[in-house]
Short mmCIF file of C-alpha atoms in Angstrom, two decimals:
data_model
loop_
_atom_site.label_atom_id
_atom_site.label_comp_id
_atom_site.label_asym_id
_atom_site.label_seq_id
_atom_site.Cartn_x
_atom_site.Cartn_y
_atom_site.Cartn_z
CA MET S 1 -33.89 -61.01 -3.47
CA LYS S 2 -35.49 -57.90 -2.03
CA PHE S 3 -34.53 -54.44 -0.89
CA ILE S 4 -36.02 -53.06 2.31
CA VAL S 5 -36.00 -49.26 2.10
CA LYS S 6 -35.87 -47.55 5.49
CA LEU S 7 -37.35 -44.07 5.79
CA PHE S 8 -35.25 -41.08 6.83
CA PRO S 9 -35.77 -40.53 10.61
CA GLU S 10 -37.23 -37.03 10.14
CA ILE S 11 -40.07 -38.62 8.14
CA MET S 12 -40.76 -41.06 10.98
CA MET S 13 -41.15 -38.13 13.38
CA LYS S 14 -43.96 -36.51 11.38
CA SER S 15 -47.63 -36.76 12.28
CA LYS S 16 -49.47 -39.78 10.92
CA PRO S 17 -51.09 -37.97 7.92
CA VAL S 18 -47.82 -36.24 6.94
CA ARG S 19 -45.81 -39.43 7.35
CA MET S 20 -48.34 -41.29 5.21
CA ARG S 21 -48.18 -38.62 2.51
CA PHE S 22 -44.36 -38.55 2.49
CA THR S 23 -44.17 -42.34 2.33
CA LYS S 24 -46.61 -42.51 -0.58
CA MET S 25 -44.60 -39.91 -2.46
CA LEU S 26 -41.35 -41.77 -1.80
CA GLU S 27 -42.95 -44.98 -3.09
CA THR S 28 -43.96 -43.20 -6.30
CA ASN S 29 -40.50 -41.63 -6.67
CA ILE S 30 -38.80 -45.00 -6.27
CA ARG S 31 -41.09 -46.56 -8.83
CA ASN S 32 -40.46 -43.72 -11.32
CA VAL S 33 -36.69 -44.08 -11.01
CA LEU S 34 -36.47 -47.89 -11.03
CA LYS S 35 -38.80 -48.27 -14.01
CA LYS S 36 -36.15 -46.46 -16.05
CA VAL S 37 -33.81 -49.30 -15.11
CA ASP S 38 -36.39 -52.05 -15.68
CA GLU S 39 -40.08 -51.73 -16.55
CA SER S 40 -40.98 -54.72 -14.38
CA ALA S 41 -39.74 -53.09 -11.15
CA LYS S 42 -42.18 -53.82 -8.29
CA VAL S 43 -42.45 -51.51 -5.29
CA LYS S 44 -44.66 -52.09 -2.23
CA ARG S 45 -45.26 -49.63 0.62
CA ASP S 46 -45.64 -50.57 4.29
CA TRP S 47 -46.11 -48.25 7.27
CA ASP S 48 -42.43 -48.02 8.24
CA LYS S 49 -40.63 -49.26 5.13
CA ILE S 50 -40.86 -49.77 1.38
CA MET S 51 -40.14 -53.10 -0.28
CA VAL S 52 -38.49 -53.37 -3.69
CA MET S 53 -38.67 -56.81 -5.30
CA VAL S 54 -36.01 -58.09 -7.69
CA PRO S 55 -37.20 -60.88 -10.04
CA SER S 56 -35.44 -64.17 -9.27
CA ASP S 57 -34.46 -64.52 -12.92
CA ARG S 58 -32.85 -61.04 -13.05
CA PRO S 59 -29.88 -61.05 -10.62
CA ASP S 60 -28.27 -58.45 -12.88
CA LEU S 61 -30.75 -55.88 -11.54
CA VAL S 62 -29.58 -56.14 -7.91
CA GLU S 63 -26.57 -53.85 -8.28
CA ALA S 64 -28.38 -51.43 -10.59
CA PHE S 65 -31.37 -51.12 -8.22
CA GLY S 66 -29.06 -50.68 -5.22
CA GLU S 67 -27.14 -47.83 -6.91
CA ARG S 68 -30.29 -45.96 -7.91
CA LEU S 69 -31.96 -46.37 -4.49
CA ALA S 70 -28.88 -44.92 -2.79
CA CYS S 71 -29.40 -41.64 -4.68
CA ILE S 72 -33.13 -41.11 -4.05
CA PRO S 73 -33.91 -38.42 -1.43
CA GLY S 74 -35.88 -39.55 1.62
CA ILE S 75 -34.09 -42.84 2.26
CA ALA S 76 -32.05 -43.47 5.43
CA HIS S 77 -30.57 -46.76 4.27
CA ILE S 78 -31.38 -49.79 2.15
CA LEU S 79 -31.14 -53.41 3.28
CA GLN S 80 -30.45 -55.98 0.59
CA VAL S 81 -32.03 -59.18 1.91
CA ASN S 82 -32.73 -62.81 1.13
CA GLU S 83 -36.35 -63.59 1.99
CA SER S 84 -37.69 -66.89 3.36
CA THR S 85 -40.22 -68.28 5.81
CA PHE S 86 -39.40 -70.07 9.07
CA GLU S 87 -41.01 -72.60 11.42
CA SER S 88 -39.08 -72.06 14.64
CA VAL S 89 -36.19 -70.21 16.24
CA ASP S 90 -33.96 -73.16 15.41
CA ASP S 91 -35.03 -72.89 11.77
CA ILE S 92 -33.98 -69.22 11.86
CA TYR S 93 -30.59 -70.29 13.24
CA GLN S 94 -30.11 -72.99 10.60
CA GLN S 95 -30.82 -70.55 7.76
CA THR S 96 -28.49 -67.96 9.30
CA LEU S 97 -25.74 -70.58 9.67
CA VAL S 98 -25.87 -71.40 5.95
CA GLN S 99 -25.72 -67.71 5.03
CA TYR S 100 -22.89 -66.59 7.33
CA LYS S 101 -20.76 -69.62 8.22
CA ASP S 102 -17.90 -68.86 5.83
CA GLN S 103 -17.90 -65.12 6.60
CA LEU S 104 -17.51 -65.70 10.35
CA ALA S 105 -14.15 -67.52 10.25
CA GLY S 106 -11.67 -65.69 12.48
CA LYS S 107 -14.02 -62.77 13.20
CA THR S 108 -15.86 -61.44 16.22
CA PHE S 109 -19.60 -60.97 15.69
CA CYS S 110 -22.95 -60.10 17.18
CA VAL S 111 -26.52 -60.81 16.11
CA ARG S 112 -29.14 -58.05 15.93
CA VAL S 113 -32.82 -58.87 15.40
CA LYS S 114 -35.67 -56.55 14.51
CA ARG S 115 -39.09 -58.19 14.85
CA SER S 116 -42.65 -57.18 14.00
CA GLY S 117 -45.82 -59.23 14.43
CA GLN S 118 -47.03 -61.72 17.06
CA HIS S 119 -44.55 -64.50 17.98
CA GLU S 120 -43.95 -66.89 20.84
CA PHE S 121 -40.42 -65.54 21.25
CA LYS S 122 -38.79 -62.17 21.82
CA SER S 123 -36.12 -60.54 19.68
CA ILE S 124 -33.45 -60.94 22.35
CA GLU S 125 -34.19 -64.66 22.60
CA VAL S 126 -33.52 -65.06 18.89
CA GLU S 127 -30.30 -63.06 19.22
CA ARG S 128 -29.07 -65.31 22.03
CA TYR S 129 -30.08 -68.56 20.35
CA VAL S 130 -28.66 -67.72 16.93
CA GLY S 131 -25.54 -66.08 18.38
CA GLY S 132 -24.84 -69.03 20.65
CA GLY S 133 -25.23 -71.52 17.82
CA LEU S 134 -22.97 -69.57 15.47
CA ASN S 135 -20.35 -69.19 18.20
CA GLN S 136 -20.36 -72.92 18.87
CA PHE S 137 -20.60 -74.35 15.38
CA THR S 138 -18.49 -71.97 13.26
CA GLU S 139 -14.86 -70.88 13.35
CA ALA S 140 -15.82 -67.44 14.62
CA LYS S 141 -13.41 -65.73 17.01
CA GLY S 142 -16.24 -65.07 19.45
CA VAL S 143 -19.25 -62.91 20.29
CA LYS S 144 -18.53 -59.19 20.80
CA LEU S 145 -21.51 -56.94 21.41
CA LYS S 146 -19.61 -53.66 20.98
CA ASN S 147 -17.72 -52.91 17.74
CA PRO S 148 -17.64 -56.49 16.37
CA ASP S 149 -15.94 -57.36 13.09
CA LEU S 150 -19.29 -58.49 11.68
CA THR S 151 -22.86 -57.61 12.64
CA ILE S 152 -25.47 -60.13 11.52
CA ASN S 153 -28.79 -58.37 11.00
CA LEU S 154 -32.02 -60.36 10.88
CA GLU S 155 -35.48 -58.94 10.29
CA ILE S 156 -38.54 -60.97 11.25
CA ASP S 157 -41.82 -59.71 9.84
CA ARG S 158 -44.67 -61.98 10.91
CA GLU S 159 -43.93 -65.31 9.16
CA ASN S 160 -41.14 -63.92 6.97
CA LEU S 161 -37.40 -63.97 7.70
CA TYR S 162 -35.08 -61.50 6.03
CA LEU S 163 -31.35 -62.25 6.12
CA VAL S 164 -29.53 -58.98 5.50
CA VAL S 165 -26.86 -59.43 2.81
CA ASN S 166 -25.84 -55.80 2.44
CA ARG S 167 -26.61 -52.44 4.05
CA ILE S 168 -26.44 -49.50 1.63
CA PRO S 169 -26.33 -45.94 3.02
CA GLY S 170 -29.13 -43.73 1.71
CA LEU S 171 -29.11 -40.07 0.73
CA GLY S 172 -31.31 -38.92 3.63
CA GLY S 173 -33.48 -35.83 3.38
CA PHE S 174 -37.11 -35.70 2.25
CA PRO S 175 -38.78 -37.33 -0.77
CA MET S 176 -38.73 -35.23 -3.91
CA ALA S 177 -41.68 -32.79 -4.27
CA THR S 178 -42.69 -32.96 -0.59
CA GLN S 179 -41.35 -29.38 -0.36
CA GLU S 180 -42.05 -26.41 -2.65
CA ASP S 181 -40.09 -25.89 -5.87
CA VAL S 182 -37.01 -23.65 -5.96
CA LEU S 183 -35.08 -21.95 -8.76
CA SER S 184 -31.33 -22.47 -8.43
CA LEU S 185 -28.95 -19.92 -9.98
CA ILE S 186 -26.35 -22.27 -11.43
CA SER S 187 -22.99 -21.23 -12.83
CA GLY S 188 -21.36 -24.66 -13.04
CA GLY S 189 -18.86 -23.90 -10.26
CA PHE S 190 -18.39 -25.77 -6.99
CA ASP S 191 -20.86 -23.69 -5.00
CA SER S 192 -23.93 -23.62 -7.23
CA GLY S 193 -23.74 -27.37 -7.88
CA VAL S 194 -23.58 -28.17 -4.18
CA SER S 195 -26.35 -25.72 -3.24
CA SER S 196 -28.59 -27.24 -5.92
CA TYR S 197 -27.88 -30.72 -4.56
CA GLN S 198 -28.74 -29.60 -1.01
CA PHE S 199 -32.25 -28.62 -2.09
CA ILE S 200 -32.78 -31.75 -4.16
CA LYS S 201 -31.84 -33.75 -1.08
CA ARG S 202 -34.24 -31.72 1.05
CA GLY S 203 -37.18 -32.63 -1.19
CA SER S 204 -37.54 -29.58 -3.48
CA ARG S 205 -37.91 -29.90 -7.21
CA THR S 206 -34.89 -27.83 -8.20
CA HIS S 207 -35.09 -25.93 -11.48
CA TYR S 208 -31.97 -24.35 -12.97
CA CYS S 209 -31.46 -20.74 -14.06
CA PHE S 210 -28.24 -20.09 -15.97
CA PHE S 211 -26.96 -16.60 -16.81
CA ASN S 212 -24.80 -16.99 -19.89
CA LEU S 213 -21.70 -14.81 -19.60
CA GLY S 214 -19.26 -17.02 -21.49
CA GLY S 215 -20.88 -18.15 -24.73
CA ASP S 216 -21.76 -21.65 -25.96
CA GLN S 217 -18.86 -23.38 -24.22
CA HIS S 218 -20.00 -22.02 -20.85
CA GLU S 219 -23.60 -23.10 -21.46
CA ILE S 220 -22.59 -26.61 -22.52
CA GLY S 221 -20.54 -27.05 -19.35
CA VAL S 222 -23.34 -25.84 -17.09
CA LYS S 223 -25.88 -28.04 -18.85
CA GLN S 224 -23.68 -31.03 -18.06
CA VAL S 225 -23.65 -30.15 -14.36
CA ALA S 226 -27.43 -29.60 -14.22
CA TYR S 227 -28.18 -32.76 -16.20
CA HIS S 228 -25.86 -34.82 -13.99
CA LEU S 229 -27.49 -33.57 -10.78
CA TRP S 230 -30.99 -34.19 -12.13
CA GLN S 231 -30.24 -37.62 -13.58
CA LYS S 232 -28.47 -38.92 -10.48
CA TYR S 233 -30.55 -37.39 -7.68
CA GLY S 234 -33.78 -35.91 -9.04
CA GLU S 235 -34.79 -38.05 -12.00
CA SER S 236 -38.16 -38.94 -10.48
CA HIS S 237 -39.55 -35.50 -11.46
CA LYS S 238 -39.46 -33.14 -14.42
CA VAL S 239 -37.60 -29.85 -13.98
CA LYS S 240 -36.77 -26.88 -16.20
CA PHE S 241 -33.44 -25.48 -17.37
CA ILE S 242 -33.56 -21.76 -18.19
CA SER S 243 -30.75 -20.08 -20.13
CA VAL S 244 -30.69 -16.29 -19.87
CA PRO S 245 -28.56 -14.31 -22.38
CA PHE S 246 -26.78 -11.90 -20.04
CA ASP S 247 -24.32 -10.31 -22.47
CA PRO S 248 -26.39 -7.10 -22.81
CA VAL S 249 -26.28 -6.58 -19.05
CA VAL S 250 -22.54 -7.22 -18.87
CA THR S 251 -21.95 -4.80 -21.74
CA GLU S 252 -23.85 -2.01 -20.03
CA ILE S 253 -22.12 -2.68 -16.70
CA LEU S 254 -18.70 -2.41 -18.34
CA GLU S 255 -19.63 0.76 -20.21
CA ARG S 256 -21.68 2.64 -17.62
CA ILE S 257 -21.12 1.41 -14.07
CA ASP S 258 -18.45 2.53 -11.60
CA ASN S 259 -15.73 -0.11 -11.23
CA GLY S 260 -16.18 -0.69 -7.53
CA GLN S 261 -19.91 -1.36 -7.85
CA MET S 262 -19.79 -3.82 -10.76
CA GLY S 263 -19.90 -7.08 -8.82
CA VAL S 264 -22.78 -6.12 -6.55
CA ILE S 265 -24.81 -4.64 -9.39
CA LEU S 266 -24.26 -7.73 -11.56
CA LYS S 267 -25.67 -9.90 -8.75
CA ARG S 268 -28.63 -7.54 -8.25
CA MET S 269 -29.45 -7.71 -11.96
CA MET S 270 -29.28 -11.51 -11.82
CA MET S 271 -31.62 -11.59 -8.83
CA ARG S 272 -34.09 -9.29 -10.56
CA ALA S 273 -34.14 -11.44 -13.69
CA ALA S 274 -34.34 -14.70 -11.73
CA ALA S 275 -37.19 -13.32 -9.59
CA LYS S 276 -39.19 -12.47 -12.72
CA ILE S 277 -38.60 -15.95 -14.12
CA ALA S 278 -39.52 -17.56 -10.79
CA ARG S 279 -42.79 -15.61 -10.61
CA LYS S 280 -43.69 -16.72 -14.14
CA MET S 281 -43.09 -20.33 -13.08
CA GLY S 282 -44.94 -20.01 -9.78
CA ILE S 283 -41.76 -20.59 -7.75
CA GLN S 284 -41.43 -18.92 -4.36
CA ALA S 285 -37.68 -18.98 -3.70
CA LEU S 286 -34.30 -18.52 -5.38
CA VAL S 287 -31.25 -20.58 -4.38
CA THR S 288 -27.65 -19.38 -4.69
CA GLY S 289 -24.28 -20.88 -3.77
CA GLU S 290 -23.06 -17.79 -1.94
CA ALA S 291 -20.98 -18.27 1.22
CA MET S 292 -20.26 -15.45 3.62
CA GLY S 293 -16.95 -13.72 2.93
CA GLN S 294 -15.91 -16.06 0.12
CA VAL S 295 -15.58 -13.25 -2.43
CA SER S 296 -16.03 -9.48 -2.31
CA SER S 297 -19.72 -9.50 -3.26
CA GLN S 298 -20.50 -11.94 -0.43
CA THR S 299 -19.82 -9.80 2.61
CA LEU S 300 -22.87 -9.37 4.82
CA THR S 301 -23.13 -5.72 3.81
CA ASN S 302 -23.09 -6.58 0.10
CA LEU S 303 -25.49 -9.50 0.48
CA ASN S 304 -27.89 -7.18 2.27
CA VAL S 305 -27.69 -4.68 -0.61
CA ILE S 306 -28.14 -7.47 -3.17
CA ASP S 307 -31.27 -8.75 -1.40
CA ARG S 308 -32.91 -5.31 -1.44
CA CYS S 309 -33.41 -5.50 -5.23
CA THR S 310 -36.32 -7.97 -4.93
CA ASP S 311 -38.90 -9.20 -2.44
CA GLN S 312 -38.36 -12.77 -3.65
CA LEU S 313 -37.07 -15.15 -0.96
CA ILE S 314 -33.34 -15.86 -1.53
CA LEU S 315 -31.95 -19.02 0.12
CA ARG S 316 -28.22 -19.59 0.66
CA PRO S 317 -27.62 -23.13 2.01
CA LEU S 318 -23.82 -22.73 1.95
CA ILE S 319 -23.72 -19.38 3.74
CA ALA S 320 -21.55 -20.55 6.69
CA MET S 321 -19.64 -23.38 4.98
CA ASP S 322 -15.88 -23.45 4.38
CA LYS S 323 -14.73 -23.71 0.77
CA GLN S 324 -12.97 -27.01 1.34
CA ASP S 325 -16.14 -28.54 2.78
CA ILE S 326 -18.02 -27.40 -0.33
CA ILE S 327 -15.35 -28.94 -2.58
CA ASN S 328 -15.52 -32.20 -0.61
CA ILE S 329 -19.28 -32.41 -1.18
CA SER S 330 -18.84 -31.62 -4.89
CA ARG S 331 -16.38 -34.51 -5.12
CA LYS S 332 -18.87 -36.83 -3.42
CA ILE S 333 -21.77 -35.89 -5.72
CA GLY S 334 -19.70 -35.96 -8.92
CA THR S 335 -19.56 -32.26 -9.87
CA GLU S 336 -15.98 -31.46 -8.83
CA ASP S 337 -14.33 -32.09 -12.19
CA PHE S 338 -17.00 -30.09 -14.01
CA ALA S 339 -16.38 -27.18 -11.65
CA LYS S 340 -12.62 -27.31 -12.18
CA SER S 341 -13.03 -26.88 -15.92
CA ILE S 342 -15.49 -23.95 -15.84
CA PRO S 343 -14.00 -20.46 -15.34
CA GLU S 344 -15.56 -18.03 -12.87
CA TYR S 345 -17.04 -15.62 -15.40
CA CYS S 346 -18.47 -13.28 -12.77
CA GLY S 347 -14.96 -12.42 -11.70
CA VAL S 348 -13.81 -10.97 -15.00
CA ILE S 349 -15.84 -7.79 -14.64
CA SER S 350 -15.04 -7.03 -10.99
CA GLN S 351 -12.12 -4.63 -10.62
CA LYS S 352 -11.30 -3.14 -7.21
CA PRO S 353 -14.71 -4.26 -5.89
CA THR S 354 -16.30 -2.69 -2.87
CA VAL S 355 -16.91 -4.83 0.21
CA LYS S 356 -19.13 -2.18 1.81
CA ALA S 357 -21.67 -1.29 -0.86
CA VAL S 358 -24.00 1.60 -0.10
CA LEU S 359 -27.56 0.99 -1.25
CA SER S 360 -28.23 4.59 -2.32
CA LYS S 361 -25.05 4.69 -4.43
CA VAL S 362 -25.82 1.34 -6.04
CA GLU S 363 -29.36 2.45 -6.90
CA SER S 364 -27.99 5.67 -8.37
CA GLU S 365 -25.60 3.69 -10.58
CA GLU S 366 -28.43 1.39 -11.73
CA GLU S 367 -30.32 4.37 -13.15
CA LYS S 368 -27.73 4.37 -15.94
CA PHE S 369 -29.11 1.10 -17.40
CA SER S 370 -31.26 1.18 -20.51
CA GLU S 371 -34.97 1.17 -19.77
CA GLY S 372 -36.56 -2.26 -20.00
CA LEU S 373 -33.20 -4.11 -20.07
CA ILE S 374 -34.20 -6.81 -17.57
CA ASP S 375 -37.60 -7.33 -19.22
CA SER S 376 -35.94 -7.82 -22.61
CA ILE S 377 -33.43 -10.43 -21.45
CA VAL S 378 -36.10 -12.34 -19.49
CA GLU S 379 -38.22 -12.34 -22.62
CA ALA S 380 -35.25 -13.76 -24.57
CA ALA S 381 -34.58 -16.53 -22.02
CA VAL S 382 -34.83 -20.08 -23.35
CA VAL S 383 -36.79 -22.50 -21.14
CA ILE S 384 -36.48 -26.24 -21.77
CA ASP S 385 -37.43 -29.43 -20.00
CA ILE S 386 -34.12 -30.78 -18.67
CA ARG S 387 -34.85 -34.05 -20.47
CA GLU S 388 -34.70 -32.07 -23.72
CA ILE S 389 -31.04 -31.20 -23.17
CA ALA S 390 -30.14 -34.22 -25.26
CA LYS S 391 -32.27 -32.97 -28.17
CA SER S 392 -30.98 -29.41 -27.93
CA VAL S 393 -27.44 -30.75 -27.99
CA ASP S 394 -28.32 -32.80 -31.07
CA LYS S 395 -28.99 -29.55 -32.93
CA GLN S 396 -25.77 -27.92 -31.71
CA ILE S 397 -23.72 -31.00 -32.47
CA ALA S 398 -24.89 -31.42 -36.06
CA SER S 399 -21.33 -30.95 -37.28
CA THR S 400 -20.07 -33.83 -35.13
CA GLU S 401 -20.29 -37.26 -36.67
CA THR S 402 -22.19 -40.03 -34.89
CA VAL S 403 -20.99 -43.50 -35.90
CA ASN S 404 -21.79 -47.13 -35.25
CA VAL S 405 -18.89 -48.57 -37.28
CA ILE S 406 -15.30 -48.13 -36.09
CA ASP S 407 -12.35 -47.53 -38.40
CA HIS S 408 -8.69 -48.22 -37.70
CA ASN S 409 -6.86 -45.65 -35.57
CA GLU S 410 -10.07 -44.90 -33.64
CA VAL S 411 -10.38 -45.37 -29.89
CA ILE S 412 -13.62 -45.64 -27.92
CA ILE S 413 -13.82 -43.60 -24.71
CA ASP S 414 -16.45 -44.93 -22.32
CA VAL S 415 -17.59 -41.78 -20.46
CA ARG S 416 -20.06 -43.52 -18.14
CA SER S 417 -19.63 -43.30 -14.37
CA PRO S 418 -17.26 -45.91 -12.85
CA GLU S 419 -20.21 -47.78 -11.33
CA GLU S 420 -21.98 -48.12 -14.69
CA GLU S 421 -18.78 -49.11 -16.48
CA GLU S 422 -17.87 -51.76 -13.91
CA ARG S 423 -21.39 -53.22 -13.95
CA ASP S 424 -21.51 -53.56 -17.73
CA PRO S 425 -18.06 -53.08 -19.31
CA LEU S 426 -18.06 -52.07 -22.98
CA VAL S 427 -16.14 -54.63 -25.04
CA VAL S 428 -15.75 -54.19 -28.80
CA GLU S 429 -13.62 -56.87 -30.44
CA GLY S 430 -10.41 -55.55 -31.95
CA VAL S 431 -10.98 -51.99 -30.68
CA GLU S 432 -9.25 -50.19 -27.81
CA VAL S 433 -11.71 -48.98 -25.18
CA LYS S 434 -10.63 -46.42 -22.59
CA ALA S 435 -12.79 -45.79 -19.50
CA ILE S 436 -12.69 -42.08 -18.63
CA PRO S 437 -15.76 -40.87 -16.65
CA PHE S 438 -17.52 -37.86 -18.19
CA PHE S 439 -16.60 -35.70 -15.20
CA ARG S 440 -12.88 -36.32 -15.78
CA LEU S 441 -12.74 -36.21 -19.57
CA ALA S 442 -12.26 -32.44 -19.86
CA THR S 443 -9.06 -32.59 -17.81
CA GLN S 444 -7.70 -35.90 -19.14
CA PHE S 445 -8.40 -35.45 -22.85
CA THR S 446 -5.33 -33.21 -23.25
CA GLU S 447 -3.13 -36.15 -22.22
CA LEU S 448 -4.37 -38.43 -25.03
CA ALA S 449 -2.47 -38.99 -28.28
CA LYS S 450 -3.29 -36.29 -30.84
CA ASP S 451 -2.97 -38.58 -33.89
CA LYS S 452 -6.02 -40.72 -33.02
CA THR S 453 -9.77 -40.15 -33.34
CA TYR S 454 -11.84 -40.68 -30.21
CA LEU S 455 -15.39 -42.02 -30.15
CA LEU S 456 -17.32 -41.06 -27.02
CA TYR S 457 -19.81 -43.59 -25.65
CA CYS S 458 -22.50 -43.65 -22.94
CA ASP S 459 -25.73 -45.62 -22.49
CA ARG S 460 -28.21 -42.86 -23.27
CA GLY S 461 -26.05 -40.81 -25.60
CA VAL S 462 -26.55 -37.56 -23.66
CA MET S 463 -23.27 -37.17 -21.80
CA SER S 464 -21.26 -38.40 -24.79
CA LYS S 465 -22.83 -35.70 -26.99
CA LEU S 466 -22.39 -32.98 -24.37
CA GLN S 467 -18.75 -33.93 -23.92
CA ALA S 468 -18.15 -34.05 -27.68
CA LEU S 469 -19.65 -30.59 -28.07
CA TYR S 470 -17.62 -29.27 -25.15
CA LEU S 471 -14.37 -30.64 -26.59
CA GLN S 472 -15.26 -29.19 -30.01
CA GLU S 473 -15.69 -25.76 -28.45
CA GLN S 474 -12.18 -26.13 -27.04
CA GLY S 475 -10.79 -26.73 -30.52
CA TYR S 476 -10.54 -30.52 -30.67
CA GLU S 477 -11.64 -31.92 -34.02
CA ASN S 478 -10.67 -35.58 -33.45
CA VAL S 479 -13.91 -36.37 -31.59
CA LYS S 480 -17.00 -38.33 -32.66
CA VAL S 481 -19.94 -39.92 -30.85
CA TYR S 482 -20.26 -43.72 -30.80
CA ARG S 483 -23.80 -45.12 -30.80
CA PRO S 484 -23.73 -48.90 -31.48
#
């Protein structure tokens, strides 16, 4: 079994040197991701595709490889194929007949062939020969070239025949690290998660800058969002998570700043701090989830005033998107349930906000801040490798018990994603196991019986610990982490 990885069309349009560079980087990214699934993963690069080999004795890796490939930026689609050699066009037909005979019963079909190399036949000749044979010697309803029930895809590469078993849609975009790094201002809400994803997909290593306005519970929730986005879509590269203690700024805004200017000034202070952090890290651009007109601080007038606080490039990928479209994307990428459970902390300090901020007035208000305030909070920011989130949570979660033995009246909650849980269900003899994905646990935990203790489980132990800590912060004491 093999996977044929097809490059995103925008890569194919590049000049030869750029295309070569992008393809090499995609090959490396695929290898980095798949080796975390299995160390023996083999990846081979060709001019117009990348081959991923699955060992014949490891059929269990097919689904796992397919899922991971579907989330790697730079891939148009992935073909899961059975590979063989052939001697003639009739041999191609005979192999195709064995593969598809049962699937064709009662269905219309067509045959599509893509061929590379020197052969005595043309692609259309193979299509006609194979299609005619299948039409005559199967129970197919008939050939239909437009919108058939089943399309049979064959790829012929020199002496090799690839029978396509499955076609998996890819993420699209550019391979990770083909574009410059960005620093995403992440709050854990719908918008910042989606805007971060957009830049991951476009090939930028996306680092995360979090302004803590809501204490430990807020930080834990945002770390879950950032870790999820990195692990699912950007795991091929290291990125940083920066937590900035913003309480001192909020305090001074509440005490010193005119009510109507609070929202705009808060955003300007965030941009200033983020710009300083970005310059320290050698990053050229900031990313925000702002959309025009969505809230009072996001009118064009206010955005213009916000941007004047720094010469750092500020990118807003969602600027013209509707809120429902943003929510739909967050659902698709798995951040919706996180976003639902995290309050909008920026909103609590905005009372009667202006939608037409005047730059001179805003600058006059900002003179009321203590000297060196931004420098001091940037200095106090905590920068960690996103892979270290698990270790940092270990320190915070010291009061939560981690167990490998289960007592009576304890229930295991498998917080892995549905795909992971279905691929390898957790079965513990004599123990009730509930499957509640990590991104739904916050909302569904309240519905569980209060007289039981719940043991959270995931493969790597990161999401289970983050969720346990999050639930603890909400006052639940009947939570432990299960690590068999």
